[in-house]
Backbone as numpy.savetxt, mean C-alpha at the origin, in Angstrom:
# Nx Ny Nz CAx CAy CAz Cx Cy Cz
-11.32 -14.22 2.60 -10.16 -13.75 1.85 -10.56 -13.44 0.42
-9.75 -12.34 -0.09 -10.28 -12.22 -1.56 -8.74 -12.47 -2.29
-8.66 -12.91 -3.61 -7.39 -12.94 -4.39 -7.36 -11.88 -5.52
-5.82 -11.19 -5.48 -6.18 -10.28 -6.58 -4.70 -10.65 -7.64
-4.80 -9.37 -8.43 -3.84 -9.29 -9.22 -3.20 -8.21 -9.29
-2.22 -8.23 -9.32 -1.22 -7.19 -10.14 -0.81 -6.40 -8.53
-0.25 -5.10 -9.01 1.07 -4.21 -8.23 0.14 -3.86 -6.60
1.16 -3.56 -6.02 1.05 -3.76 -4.65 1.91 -3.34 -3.76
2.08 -3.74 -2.88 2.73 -3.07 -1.46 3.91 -3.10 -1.41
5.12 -4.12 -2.01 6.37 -4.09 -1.74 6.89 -3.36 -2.65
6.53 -4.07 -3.48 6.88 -3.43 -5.44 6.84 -2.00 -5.90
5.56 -1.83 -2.52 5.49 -1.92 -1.10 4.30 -1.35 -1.47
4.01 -3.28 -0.34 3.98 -4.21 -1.52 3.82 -3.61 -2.30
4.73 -2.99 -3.76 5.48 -2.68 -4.53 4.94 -1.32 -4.86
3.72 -1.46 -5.85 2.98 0.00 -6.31 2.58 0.53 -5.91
2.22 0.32 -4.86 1.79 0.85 -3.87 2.76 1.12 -2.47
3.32 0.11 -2.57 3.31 0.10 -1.12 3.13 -1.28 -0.62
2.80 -2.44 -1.89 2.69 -3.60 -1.84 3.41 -4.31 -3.01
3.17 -4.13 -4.64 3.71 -4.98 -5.17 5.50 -5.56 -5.21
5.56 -6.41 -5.62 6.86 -7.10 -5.58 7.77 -6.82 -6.50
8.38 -5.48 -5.94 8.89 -4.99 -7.20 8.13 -4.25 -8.81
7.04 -5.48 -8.87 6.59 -4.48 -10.34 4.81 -4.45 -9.56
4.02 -4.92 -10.66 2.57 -4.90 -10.42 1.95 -3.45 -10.73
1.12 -3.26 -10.85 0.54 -2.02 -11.29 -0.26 -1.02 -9.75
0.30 0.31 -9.71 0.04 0.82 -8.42 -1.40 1.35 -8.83
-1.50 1.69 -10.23 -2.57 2.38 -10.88 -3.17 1.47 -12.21
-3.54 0.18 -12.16 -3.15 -0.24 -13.30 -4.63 0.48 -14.53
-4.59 -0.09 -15.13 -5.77 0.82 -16.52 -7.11 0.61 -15.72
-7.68 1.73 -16.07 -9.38 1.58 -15.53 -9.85 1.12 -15.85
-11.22 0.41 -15.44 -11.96 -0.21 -16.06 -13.65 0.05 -16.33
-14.11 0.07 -17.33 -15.37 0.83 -18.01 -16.33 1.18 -16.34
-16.43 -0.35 -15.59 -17.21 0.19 -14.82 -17.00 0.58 -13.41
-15.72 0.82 -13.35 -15.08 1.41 -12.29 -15.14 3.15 -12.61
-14.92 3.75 -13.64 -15.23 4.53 -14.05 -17.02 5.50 -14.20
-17.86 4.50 -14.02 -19.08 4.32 -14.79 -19.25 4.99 -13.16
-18.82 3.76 -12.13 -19.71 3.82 -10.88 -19.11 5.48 -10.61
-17.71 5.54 -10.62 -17.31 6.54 -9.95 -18.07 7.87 -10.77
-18.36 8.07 -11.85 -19.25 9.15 -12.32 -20.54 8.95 -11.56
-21.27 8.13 -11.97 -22.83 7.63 -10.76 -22.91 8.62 -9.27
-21.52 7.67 -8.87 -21.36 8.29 -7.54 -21.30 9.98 -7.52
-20.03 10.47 -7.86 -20.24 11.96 -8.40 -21.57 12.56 -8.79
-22.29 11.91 -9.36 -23.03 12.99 -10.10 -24.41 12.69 -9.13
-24.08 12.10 -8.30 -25.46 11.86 -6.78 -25.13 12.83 -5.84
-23.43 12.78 -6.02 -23.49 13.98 -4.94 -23.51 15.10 -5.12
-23.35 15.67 -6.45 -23.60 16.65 -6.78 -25.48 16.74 -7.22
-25.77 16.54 -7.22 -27.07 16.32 -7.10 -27.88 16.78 -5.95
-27.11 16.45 -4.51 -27.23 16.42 -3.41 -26.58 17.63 -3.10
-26.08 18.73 -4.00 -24.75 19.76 -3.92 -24.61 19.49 -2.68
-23.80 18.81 -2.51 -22.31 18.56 -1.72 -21.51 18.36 -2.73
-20.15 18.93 -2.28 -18.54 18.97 -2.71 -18.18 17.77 -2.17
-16.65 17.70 -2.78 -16.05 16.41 -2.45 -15.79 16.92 -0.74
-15.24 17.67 -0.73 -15.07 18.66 1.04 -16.19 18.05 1.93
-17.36 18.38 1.57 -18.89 18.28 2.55 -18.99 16.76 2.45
-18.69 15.77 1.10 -19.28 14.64 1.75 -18.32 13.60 2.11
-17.25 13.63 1.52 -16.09 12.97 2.70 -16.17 12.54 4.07
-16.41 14.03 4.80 -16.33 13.42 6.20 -17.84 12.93 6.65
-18.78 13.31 5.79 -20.03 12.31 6.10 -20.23 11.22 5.91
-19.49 10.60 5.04 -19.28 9.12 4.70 -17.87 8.44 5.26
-17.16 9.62 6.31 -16.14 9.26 6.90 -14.43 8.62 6.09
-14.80 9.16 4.93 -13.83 8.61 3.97 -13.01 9.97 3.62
-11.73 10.00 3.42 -10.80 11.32 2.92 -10.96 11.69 2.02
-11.35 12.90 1.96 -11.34 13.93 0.63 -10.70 13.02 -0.80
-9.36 12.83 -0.57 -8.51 12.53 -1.65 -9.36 10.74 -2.03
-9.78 10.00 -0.92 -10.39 8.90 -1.62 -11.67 9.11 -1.66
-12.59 9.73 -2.04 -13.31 10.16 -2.58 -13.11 10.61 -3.61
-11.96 11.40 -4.32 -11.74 12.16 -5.25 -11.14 10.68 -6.14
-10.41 9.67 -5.47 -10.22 8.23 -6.30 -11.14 7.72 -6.35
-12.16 7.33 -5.80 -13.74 6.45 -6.34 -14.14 7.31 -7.40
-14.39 8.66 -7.58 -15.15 8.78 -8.53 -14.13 9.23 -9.92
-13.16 9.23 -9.63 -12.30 8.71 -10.94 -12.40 7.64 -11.67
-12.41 6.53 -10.94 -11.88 5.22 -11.09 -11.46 4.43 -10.53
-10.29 5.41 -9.66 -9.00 4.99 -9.53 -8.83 3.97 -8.33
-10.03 3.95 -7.77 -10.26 3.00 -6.28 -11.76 2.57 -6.30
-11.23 1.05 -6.31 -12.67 0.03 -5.70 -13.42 0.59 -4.21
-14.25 0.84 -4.94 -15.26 1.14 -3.28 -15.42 0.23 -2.53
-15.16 0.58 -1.20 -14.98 -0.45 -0.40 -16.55 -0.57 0.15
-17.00 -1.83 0.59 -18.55 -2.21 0.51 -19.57 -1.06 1.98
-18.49 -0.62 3.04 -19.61 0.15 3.37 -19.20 1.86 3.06
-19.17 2.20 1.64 -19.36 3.19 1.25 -20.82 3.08 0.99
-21.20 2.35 -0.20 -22.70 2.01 -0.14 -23.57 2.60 0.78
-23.47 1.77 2.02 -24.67 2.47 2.97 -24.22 3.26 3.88
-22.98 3.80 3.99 -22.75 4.99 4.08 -23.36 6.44 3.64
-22.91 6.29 1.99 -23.61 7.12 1.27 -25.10 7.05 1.24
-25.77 5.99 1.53 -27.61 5.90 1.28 -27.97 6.77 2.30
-27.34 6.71 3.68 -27.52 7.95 4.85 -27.12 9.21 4.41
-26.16 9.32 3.81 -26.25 10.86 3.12 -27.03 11.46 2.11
-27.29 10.49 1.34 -27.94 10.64 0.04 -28.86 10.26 -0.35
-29.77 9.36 0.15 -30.96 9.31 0.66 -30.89 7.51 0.00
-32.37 7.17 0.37 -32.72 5.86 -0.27 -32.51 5.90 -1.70
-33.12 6.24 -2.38 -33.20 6.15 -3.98 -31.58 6.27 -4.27
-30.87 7.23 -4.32 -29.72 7.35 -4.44 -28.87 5.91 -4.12
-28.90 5.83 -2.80 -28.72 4.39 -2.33 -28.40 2.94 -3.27
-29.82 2.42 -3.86 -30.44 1.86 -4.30 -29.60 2.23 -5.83
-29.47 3.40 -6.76 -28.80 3.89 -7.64 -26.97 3.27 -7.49
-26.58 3.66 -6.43 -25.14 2.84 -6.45 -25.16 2.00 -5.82
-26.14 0.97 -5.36 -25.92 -0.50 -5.15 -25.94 -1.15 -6.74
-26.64 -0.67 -7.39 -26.99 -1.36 -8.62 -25.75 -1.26 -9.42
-24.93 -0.06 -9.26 -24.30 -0.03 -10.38 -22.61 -0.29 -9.87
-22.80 -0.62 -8.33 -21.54 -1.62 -7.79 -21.81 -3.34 -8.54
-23.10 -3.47 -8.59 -23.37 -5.02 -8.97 -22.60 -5.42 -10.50
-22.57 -3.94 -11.11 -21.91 -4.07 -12.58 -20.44 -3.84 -12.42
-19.81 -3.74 -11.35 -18.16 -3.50 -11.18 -17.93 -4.78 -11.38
-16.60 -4.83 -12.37 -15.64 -6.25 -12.75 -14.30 -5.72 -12.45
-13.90 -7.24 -12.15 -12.15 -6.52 -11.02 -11.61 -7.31 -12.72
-10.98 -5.90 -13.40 -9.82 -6.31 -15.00 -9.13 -7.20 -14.56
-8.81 -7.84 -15.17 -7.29 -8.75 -14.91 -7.42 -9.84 -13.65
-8.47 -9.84 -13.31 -8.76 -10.85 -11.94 -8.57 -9.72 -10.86
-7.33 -9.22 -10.38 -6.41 -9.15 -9.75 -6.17 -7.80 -9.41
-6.06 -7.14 -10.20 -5.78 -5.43 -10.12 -6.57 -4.54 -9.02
-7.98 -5.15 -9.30 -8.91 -4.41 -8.32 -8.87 -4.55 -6.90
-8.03 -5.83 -6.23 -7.95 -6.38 -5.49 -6.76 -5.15 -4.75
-5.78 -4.86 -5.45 -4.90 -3.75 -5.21 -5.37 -2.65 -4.91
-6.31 -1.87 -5.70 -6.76 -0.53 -5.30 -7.70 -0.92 -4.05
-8.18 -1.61 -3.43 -9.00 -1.86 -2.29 -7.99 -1.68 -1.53
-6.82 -2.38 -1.20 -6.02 -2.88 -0.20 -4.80 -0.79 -0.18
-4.94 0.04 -1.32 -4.33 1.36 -1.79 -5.37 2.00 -1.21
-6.64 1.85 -1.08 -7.72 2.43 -0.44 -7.89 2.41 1.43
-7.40 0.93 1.89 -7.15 0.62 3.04 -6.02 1.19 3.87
-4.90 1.42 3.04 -3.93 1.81 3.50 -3.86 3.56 3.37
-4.81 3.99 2.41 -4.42 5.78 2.79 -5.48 6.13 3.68
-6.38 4.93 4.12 -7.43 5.56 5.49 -7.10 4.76 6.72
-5.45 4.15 6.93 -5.34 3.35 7.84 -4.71 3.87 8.79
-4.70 3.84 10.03 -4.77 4.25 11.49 -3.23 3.74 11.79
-3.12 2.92 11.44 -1.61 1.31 11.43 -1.31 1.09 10.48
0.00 1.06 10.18 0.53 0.15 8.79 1.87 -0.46 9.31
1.65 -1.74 9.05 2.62 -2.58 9.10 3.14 -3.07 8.08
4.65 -3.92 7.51 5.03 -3.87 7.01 6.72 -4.87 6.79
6.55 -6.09 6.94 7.36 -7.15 6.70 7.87 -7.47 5.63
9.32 -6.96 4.93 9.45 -7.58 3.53 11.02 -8.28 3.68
11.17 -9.27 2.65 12.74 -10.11 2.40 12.96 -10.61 1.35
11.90 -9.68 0.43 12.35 -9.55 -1.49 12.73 -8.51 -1.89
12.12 -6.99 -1.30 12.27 -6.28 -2.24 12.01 -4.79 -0.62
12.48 -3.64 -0.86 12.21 -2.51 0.18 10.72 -2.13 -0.04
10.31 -1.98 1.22 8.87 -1.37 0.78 8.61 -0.35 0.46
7.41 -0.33 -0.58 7.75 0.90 -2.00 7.43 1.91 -0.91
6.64 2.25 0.38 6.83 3.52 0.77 8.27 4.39 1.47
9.34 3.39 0.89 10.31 3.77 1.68 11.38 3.89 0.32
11.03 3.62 -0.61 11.99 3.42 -2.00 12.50 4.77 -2.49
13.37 4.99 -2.55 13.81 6.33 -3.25 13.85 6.24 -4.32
13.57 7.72 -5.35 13.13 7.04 -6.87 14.60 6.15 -8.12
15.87 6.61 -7.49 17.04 5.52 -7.75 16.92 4.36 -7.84
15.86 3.63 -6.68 16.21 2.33 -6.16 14.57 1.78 -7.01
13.71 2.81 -6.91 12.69 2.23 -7.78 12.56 1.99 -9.22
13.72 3.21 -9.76 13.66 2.93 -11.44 14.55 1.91 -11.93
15.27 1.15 -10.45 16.05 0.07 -11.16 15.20 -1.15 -10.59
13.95 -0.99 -9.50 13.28 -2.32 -9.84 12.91 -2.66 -11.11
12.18 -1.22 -11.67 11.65 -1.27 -12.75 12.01 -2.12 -14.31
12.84 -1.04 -14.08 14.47 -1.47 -14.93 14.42 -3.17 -15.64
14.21 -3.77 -14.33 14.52 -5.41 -14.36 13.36 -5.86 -14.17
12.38 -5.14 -14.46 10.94 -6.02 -14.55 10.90 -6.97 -15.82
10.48 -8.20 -15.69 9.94 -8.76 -16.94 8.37 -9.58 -16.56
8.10 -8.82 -17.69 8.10 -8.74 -18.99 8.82 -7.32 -18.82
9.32 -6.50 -19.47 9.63 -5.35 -20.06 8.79 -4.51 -19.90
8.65 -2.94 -19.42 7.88 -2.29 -19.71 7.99 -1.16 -20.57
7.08 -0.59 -21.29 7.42 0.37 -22.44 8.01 1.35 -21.68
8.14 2.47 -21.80 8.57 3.71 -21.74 7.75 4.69 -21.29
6.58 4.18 -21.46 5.29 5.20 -21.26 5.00 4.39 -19.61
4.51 3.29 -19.44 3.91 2.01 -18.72 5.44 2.41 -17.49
6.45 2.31 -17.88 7.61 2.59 -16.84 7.70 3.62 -16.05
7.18 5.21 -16.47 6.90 6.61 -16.18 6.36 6.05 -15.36
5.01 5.86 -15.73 3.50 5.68 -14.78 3.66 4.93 -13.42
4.15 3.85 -13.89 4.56 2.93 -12.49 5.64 4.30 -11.52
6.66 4.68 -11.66 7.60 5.47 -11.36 6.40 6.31 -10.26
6.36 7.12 -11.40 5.24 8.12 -10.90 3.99 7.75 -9.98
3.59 6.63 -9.64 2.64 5.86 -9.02 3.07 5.73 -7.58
4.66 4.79 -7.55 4.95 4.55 -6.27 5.61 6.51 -5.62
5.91 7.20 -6.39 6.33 8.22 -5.82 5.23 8.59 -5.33
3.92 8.68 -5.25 3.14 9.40 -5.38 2.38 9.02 -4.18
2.84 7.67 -3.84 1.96 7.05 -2.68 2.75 7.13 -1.53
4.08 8.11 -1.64 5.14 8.32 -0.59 4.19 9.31 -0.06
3.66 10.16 -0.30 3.28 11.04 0.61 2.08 10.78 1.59
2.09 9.42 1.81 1.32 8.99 3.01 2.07 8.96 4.19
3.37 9.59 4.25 4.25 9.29 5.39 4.10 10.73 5.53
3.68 11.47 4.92 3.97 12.60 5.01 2.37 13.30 5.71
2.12 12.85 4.78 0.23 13.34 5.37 -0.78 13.25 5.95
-0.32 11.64 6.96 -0.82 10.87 8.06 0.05 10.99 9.12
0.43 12.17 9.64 1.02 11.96 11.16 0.68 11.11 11.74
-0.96 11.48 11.98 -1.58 10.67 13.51 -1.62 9.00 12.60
-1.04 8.52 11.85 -1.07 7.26 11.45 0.77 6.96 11.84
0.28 5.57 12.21 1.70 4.91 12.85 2.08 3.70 11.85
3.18 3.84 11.60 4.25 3.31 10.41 5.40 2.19 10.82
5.28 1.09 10.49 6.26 0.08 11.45 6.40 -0.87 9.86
7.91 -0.48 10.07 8.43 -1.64 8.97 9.91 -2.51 9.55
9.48 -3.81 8.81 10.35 -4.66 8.72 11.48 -5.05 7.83
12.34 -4.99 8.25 13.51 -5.26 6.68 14.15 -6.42 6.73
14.43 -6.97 5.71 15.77 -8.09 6.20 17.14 -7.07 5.73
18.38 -7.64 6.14 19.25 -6.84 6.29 19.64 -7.21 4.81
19.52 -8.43 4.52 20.38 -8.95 2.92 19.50 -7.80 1.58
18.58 -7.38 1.58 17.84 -6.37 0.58 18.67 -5.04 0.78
19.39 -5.16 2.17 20.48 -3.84 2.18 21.70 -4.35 1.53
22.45 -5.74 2.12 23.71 -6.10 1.66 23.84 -6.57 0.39
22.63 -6.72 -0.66 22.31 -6.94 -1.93 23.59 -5.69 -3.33
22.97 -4.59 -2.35 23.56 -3.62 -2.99 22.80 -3.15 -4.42
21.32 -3.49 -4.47 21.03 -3.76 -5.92 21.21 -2.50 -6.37
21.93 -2.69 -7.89 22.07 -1.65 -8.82 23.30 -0.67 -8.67
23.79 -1.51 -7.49 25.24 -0.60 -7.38 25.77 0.04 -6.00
26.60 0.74 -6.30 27.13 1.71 -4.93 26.11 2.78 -4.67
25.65 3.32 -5.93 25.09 4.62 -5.62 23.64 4.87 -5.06
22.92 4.01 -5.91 21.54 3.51 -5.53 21.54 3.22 -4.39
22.35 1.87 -3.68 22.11 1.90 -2.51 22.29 2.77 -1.49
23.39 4.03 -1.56 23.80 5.16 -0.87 22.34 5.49 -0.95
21.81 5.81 -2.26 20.23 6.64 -1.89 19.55 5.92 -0.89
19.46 4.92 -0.85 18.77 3.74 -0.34 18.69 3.48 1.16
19.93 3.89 1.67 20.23 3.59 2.73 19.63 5.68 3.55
20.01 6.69 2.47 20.09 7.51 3.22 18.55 8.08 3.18
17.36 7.28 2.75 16.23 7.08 2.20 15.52 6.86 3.92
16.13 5.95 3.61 15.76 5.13 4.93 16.18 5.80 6.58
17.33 6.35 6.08 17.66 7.19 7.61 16.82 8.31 7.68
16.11 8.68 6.46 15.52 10.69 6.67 14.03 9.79 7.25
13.47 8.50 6.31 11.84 8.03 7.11 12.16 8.10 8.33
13.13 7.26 9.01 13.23 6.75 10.24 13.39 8.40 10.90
14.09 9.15 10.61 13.53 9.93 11.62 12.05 10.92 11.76
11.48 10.68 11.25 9.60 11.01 11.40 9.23 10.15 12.25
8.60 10.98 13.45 8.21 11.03 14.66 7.21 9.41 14.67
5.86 9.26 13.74 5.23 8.08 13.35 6.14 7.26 12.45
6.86 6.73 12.39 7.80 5.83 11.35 8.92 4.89 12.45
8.80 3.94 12.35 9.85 2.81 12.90 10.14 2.23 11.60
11.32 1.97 11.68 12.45 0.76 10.87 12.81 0.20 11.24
13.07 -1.00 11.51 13.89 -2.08 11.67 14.60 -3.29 10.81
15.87 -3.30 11.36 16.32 -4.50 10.22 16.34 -5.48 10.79
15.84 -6.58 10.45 16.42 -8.25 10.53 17.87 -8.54 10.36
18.45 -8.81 11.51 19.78 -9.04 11.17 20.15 -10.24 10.08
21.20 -10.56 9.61 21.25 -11.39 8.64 21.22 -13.15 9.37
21.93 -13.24 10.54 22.02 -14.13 11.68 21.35 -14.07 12.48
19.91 -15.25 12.12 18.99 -14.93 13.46 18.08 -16.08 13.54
18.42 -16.55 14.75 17.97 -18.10 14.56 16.31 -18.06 14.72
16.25 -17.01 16.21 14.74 -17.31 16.24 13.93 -15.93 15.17
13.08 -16.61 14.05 12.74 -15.69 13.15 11.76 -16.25 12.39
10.53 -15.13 12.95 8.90 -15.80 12.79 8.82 -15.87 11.31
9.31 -14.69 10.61 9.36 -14.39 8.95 9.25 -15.31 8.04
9.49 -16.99 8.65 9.72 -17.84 7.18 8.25 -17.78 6.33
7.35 -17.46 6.44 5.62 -17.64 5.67 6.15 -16.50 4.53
6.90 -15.47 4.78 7.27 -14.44 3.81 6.81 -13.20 3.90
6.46 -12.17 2.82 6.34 -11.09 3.11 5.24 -10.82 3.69
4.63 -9.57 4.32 3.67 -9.32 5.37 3.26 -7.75 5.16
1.94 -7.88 4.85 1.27 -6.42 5.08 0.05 -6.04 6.48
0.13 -4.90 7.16 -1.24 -5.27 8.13 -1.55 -3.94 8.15
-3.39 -3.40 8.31 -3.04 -2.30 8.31 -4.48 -2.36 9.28
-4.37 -1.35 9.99 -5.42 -1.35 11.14 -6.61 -0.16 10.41
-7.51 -0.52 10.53 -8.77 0.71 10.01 -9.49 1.06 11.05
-9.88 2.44 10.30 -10.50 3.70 11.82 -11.80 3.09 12.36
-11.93 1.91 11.72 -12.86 0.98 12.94 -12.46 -0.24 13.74
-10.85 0.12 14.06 -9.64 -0.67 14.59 -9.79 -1.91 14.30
-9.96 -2.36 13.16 -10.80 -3.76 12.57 -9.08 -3.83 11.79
-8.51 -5.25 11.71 -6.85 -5.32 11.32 -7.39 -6.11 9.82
-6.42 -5.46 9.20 -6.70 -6.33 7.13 -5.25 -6.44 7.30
-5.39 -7.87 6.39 -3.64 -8.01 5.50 -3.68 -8.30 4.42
-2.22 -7.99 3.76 -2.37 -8.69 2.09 -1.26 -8.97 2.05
-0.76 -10.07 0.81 0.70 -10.52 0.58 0.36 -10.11 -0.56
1.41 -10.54 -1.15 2.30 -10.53 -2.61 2.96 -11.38 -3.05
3.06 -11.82 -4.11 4.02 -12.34 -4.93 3.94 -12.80 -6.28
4.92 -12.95 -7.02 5.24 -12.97 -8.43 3.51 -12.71 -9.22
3.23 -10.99 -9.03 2.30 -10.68 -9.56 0.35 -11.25 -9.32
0.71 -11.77 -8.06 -1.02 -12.33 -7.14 -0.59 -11.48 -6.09
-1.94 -11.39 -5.81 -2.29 -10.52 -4.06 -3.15 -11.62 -3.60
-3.52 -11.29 -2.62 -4.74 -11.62 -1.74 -4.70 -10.70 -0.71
-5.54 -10.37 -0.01 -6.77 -9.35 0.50 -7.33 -10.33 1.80
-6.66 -10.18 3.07 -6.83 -11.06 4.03 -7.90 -10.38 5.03
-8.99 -10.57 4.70 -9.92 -9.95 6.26 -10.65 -11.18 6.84
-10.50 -12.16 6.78 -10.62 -13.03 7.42 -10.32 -12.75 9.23
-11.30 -12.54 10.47 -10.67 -12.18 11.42 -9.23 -12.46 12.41
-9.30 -13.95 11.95 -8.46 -15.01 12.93 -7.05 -15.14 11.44
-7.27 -15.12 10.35 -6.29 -14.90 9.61 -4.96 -13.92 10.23
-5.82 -12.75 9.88 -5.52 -11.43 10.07 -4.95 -10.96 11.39
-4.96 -12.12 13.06 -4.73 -11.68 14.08 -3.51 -12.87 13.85
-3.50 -14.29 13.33 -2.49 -14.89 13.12 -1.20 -13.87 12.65
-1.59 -12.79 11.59 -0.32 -11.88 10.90 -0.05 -11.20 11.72
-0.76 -10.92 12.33 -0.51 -9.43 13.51 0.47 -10.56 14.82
0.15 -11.58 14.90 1.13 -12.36 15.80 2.61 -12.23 15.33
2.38 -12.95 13.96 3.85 -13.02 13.22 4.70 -11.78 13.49
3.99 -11.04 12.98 4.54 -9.64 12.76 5.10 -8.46 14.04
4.44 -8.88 15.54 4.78 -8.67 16.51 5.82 -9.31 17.02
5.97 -10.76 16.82 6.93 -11.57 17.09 8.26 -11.02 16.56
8.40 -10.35 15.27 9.40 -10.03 14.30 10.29 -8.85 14.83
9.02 -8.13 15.21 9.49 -6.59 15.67 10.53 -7.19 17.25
9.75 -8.08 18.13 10.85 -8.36 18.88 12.55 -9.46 18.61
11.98 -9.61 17.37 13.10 -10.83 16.89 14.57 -9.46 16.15
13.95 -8.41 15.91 14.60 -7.53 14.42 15.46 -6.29 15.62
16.69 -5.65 14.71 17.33 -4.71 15.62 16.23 -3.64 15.94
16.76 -3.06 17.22 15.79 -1.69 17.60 15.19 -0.71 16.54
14.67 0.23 16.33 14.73 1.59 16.11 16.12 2.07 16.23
16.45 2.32 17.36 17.89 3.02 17.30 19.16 1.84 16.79
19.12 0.69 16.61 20.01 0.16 16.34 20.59 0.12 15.10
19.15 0.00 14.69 18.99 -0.03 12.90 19.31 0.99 12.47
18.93 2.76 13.08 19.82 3.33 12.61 21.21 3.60 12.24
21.56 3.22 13.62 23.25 2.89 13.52 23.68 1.53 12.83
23.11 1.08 12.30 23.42 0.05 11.27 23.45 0.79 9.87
22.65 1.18 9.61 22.83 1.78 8.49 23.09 3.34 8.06
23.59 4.04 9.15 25.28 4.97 8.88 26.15 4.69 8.21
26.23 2.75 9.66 27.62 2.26 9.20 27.60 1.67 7.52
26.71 1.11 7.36 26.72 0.70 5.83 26.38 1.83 4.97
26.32 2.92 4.53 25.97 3.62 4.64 27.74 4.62 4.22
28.21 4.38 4.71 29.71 5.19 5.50 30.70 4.29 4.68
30.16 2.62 4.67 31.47 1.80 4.61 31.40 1.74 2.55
30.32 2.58 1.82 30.14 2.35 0.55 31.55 3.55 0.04
């Protein structure tokens, strides 16, 4: 298991798609996250290959490729010798060394872009929450009033960014057909009403346009439900194109980063259990018409 910090999956988990409400989806770079991702770049250009040509040789997506050598994503450990087969030994040897100088800021943050990296090359995404909607399902109404009520406070500038962060990671529903999408809700994050009548109208009608994409299930947890695996709390799982299962939680601003094998098949229990404990696909829709109708 690894522990991190900051924004995340709920917040889905949140900034992603994971944090709890706040956390950073993008939080500030760091010198040598930056450092490696130039290194890296400037090997493959070296090697003239484009981001196009070496993507699918290192089996990684264009677009996360185009985040490692930004910054903007922790390389995950078999990029490394991935890339040494493309790029030869020496090269190799060149970004092992200068992964050894990567520091995760804040403890915590880096721990996020791994798990933002896992999830835009993931095959499966699962998705258990009963704090907050998961940010890939948040409409930007319902996200600028998590925001809103973050504390500490965020500036004005720091509030955009986050905004702009979780919007931005919506279009994984959009750009992963062949990826399958299964979320969990509790029903009280609907009957909450946070921020009002209107927000939740977005909220609810947010949720009816995902649910109908062909890869996307919803389900709600009814509010009355005796047998209900959920008490451990929120739940991320996401299957990778080497059908190998990762999870991560959240809360009040910590992650952790579950690849532990037997961890990770414990969540995938929970989380199967849930889907049979929670209303249908079709039920849940017609649940939230009716709420939906009755605002």
């Amino acid at each position: 298991m690894a522990t991190g910090n900051g924004g995340g999956a709920g917040g889905s988990a949140g900034q992603g798609g994971g944090g709890i409400g706040g956390g950073n989806c993008e939080p500030e770079l760091s010198d040598s996250l930056r450092t490696f991702g130039a290194v890296l770049k400037a090997l493959r250009e070296e090697a003239r290959l484009t981001q196009e040509q070496f993507a699918p040789l290192v089996r990684y997506s264009v677009a996360y490729i185009a985040k490692i050598e930004q910054g903007k994503r922790f390389p995950p450990r078999d990029l490394l010798d991935r890339s040494e087969e493309v790029l030869g030994a020496v090269a190799g040897r060149v970004l092992k060394a200068a992964a050894r100088s990567l520091t995760r800021t804040a403890g915590l943050a880096s721990w996020f872009r791994q798990w933002a990296g896992i999830e835009e090359e993931a095959i499966s995404l699962y998705a258990y929450e009963c704090a907050v909607i998961p940010g890939l399902l948040q409409p930007e109404p319902y996200i600028r009033a998590l925001f809103d009520r973050r504390l500490p406070p965020l500036s004005e500038e720091q509030f955009e960014q986050q905004v702009t962060a979780r919007l931005e990671r919506q279009r994984l529903l959009a750009e992963r057909p062949n990826s399958t999408f299964s979320f969990v809700v509790e029903q009280a994050l609907l009957d909450r009403r946070l921020a009002g009548a209107e927000v939740t109208y977005a909220l609810l009608s947010n949720l009816l346009d995902a649910g109908r994409i062909r890869n996307v299930e919803i389900q709600v947890m009814p509010r009355l439900q005796e047998d209900h695996s959920g008490f451990e709390g929120p739940l991320y799982l996401a299957e990778t194109v080497e059908n190998r299962w990762v999870g991560y939680v959240e809360a009040h601003d910590c992650s952790m980063l579950v690849t532990d094998t037997k961890a990770a098949s414990a969540m995938l229990q929970r989380y199967g259990k849930m889907r049979s404990q929670a209303l249908s696909h079709q039920a849940t829709a017609s649940l939230l018409e009716q709420m939906r109708g009755a605002l």
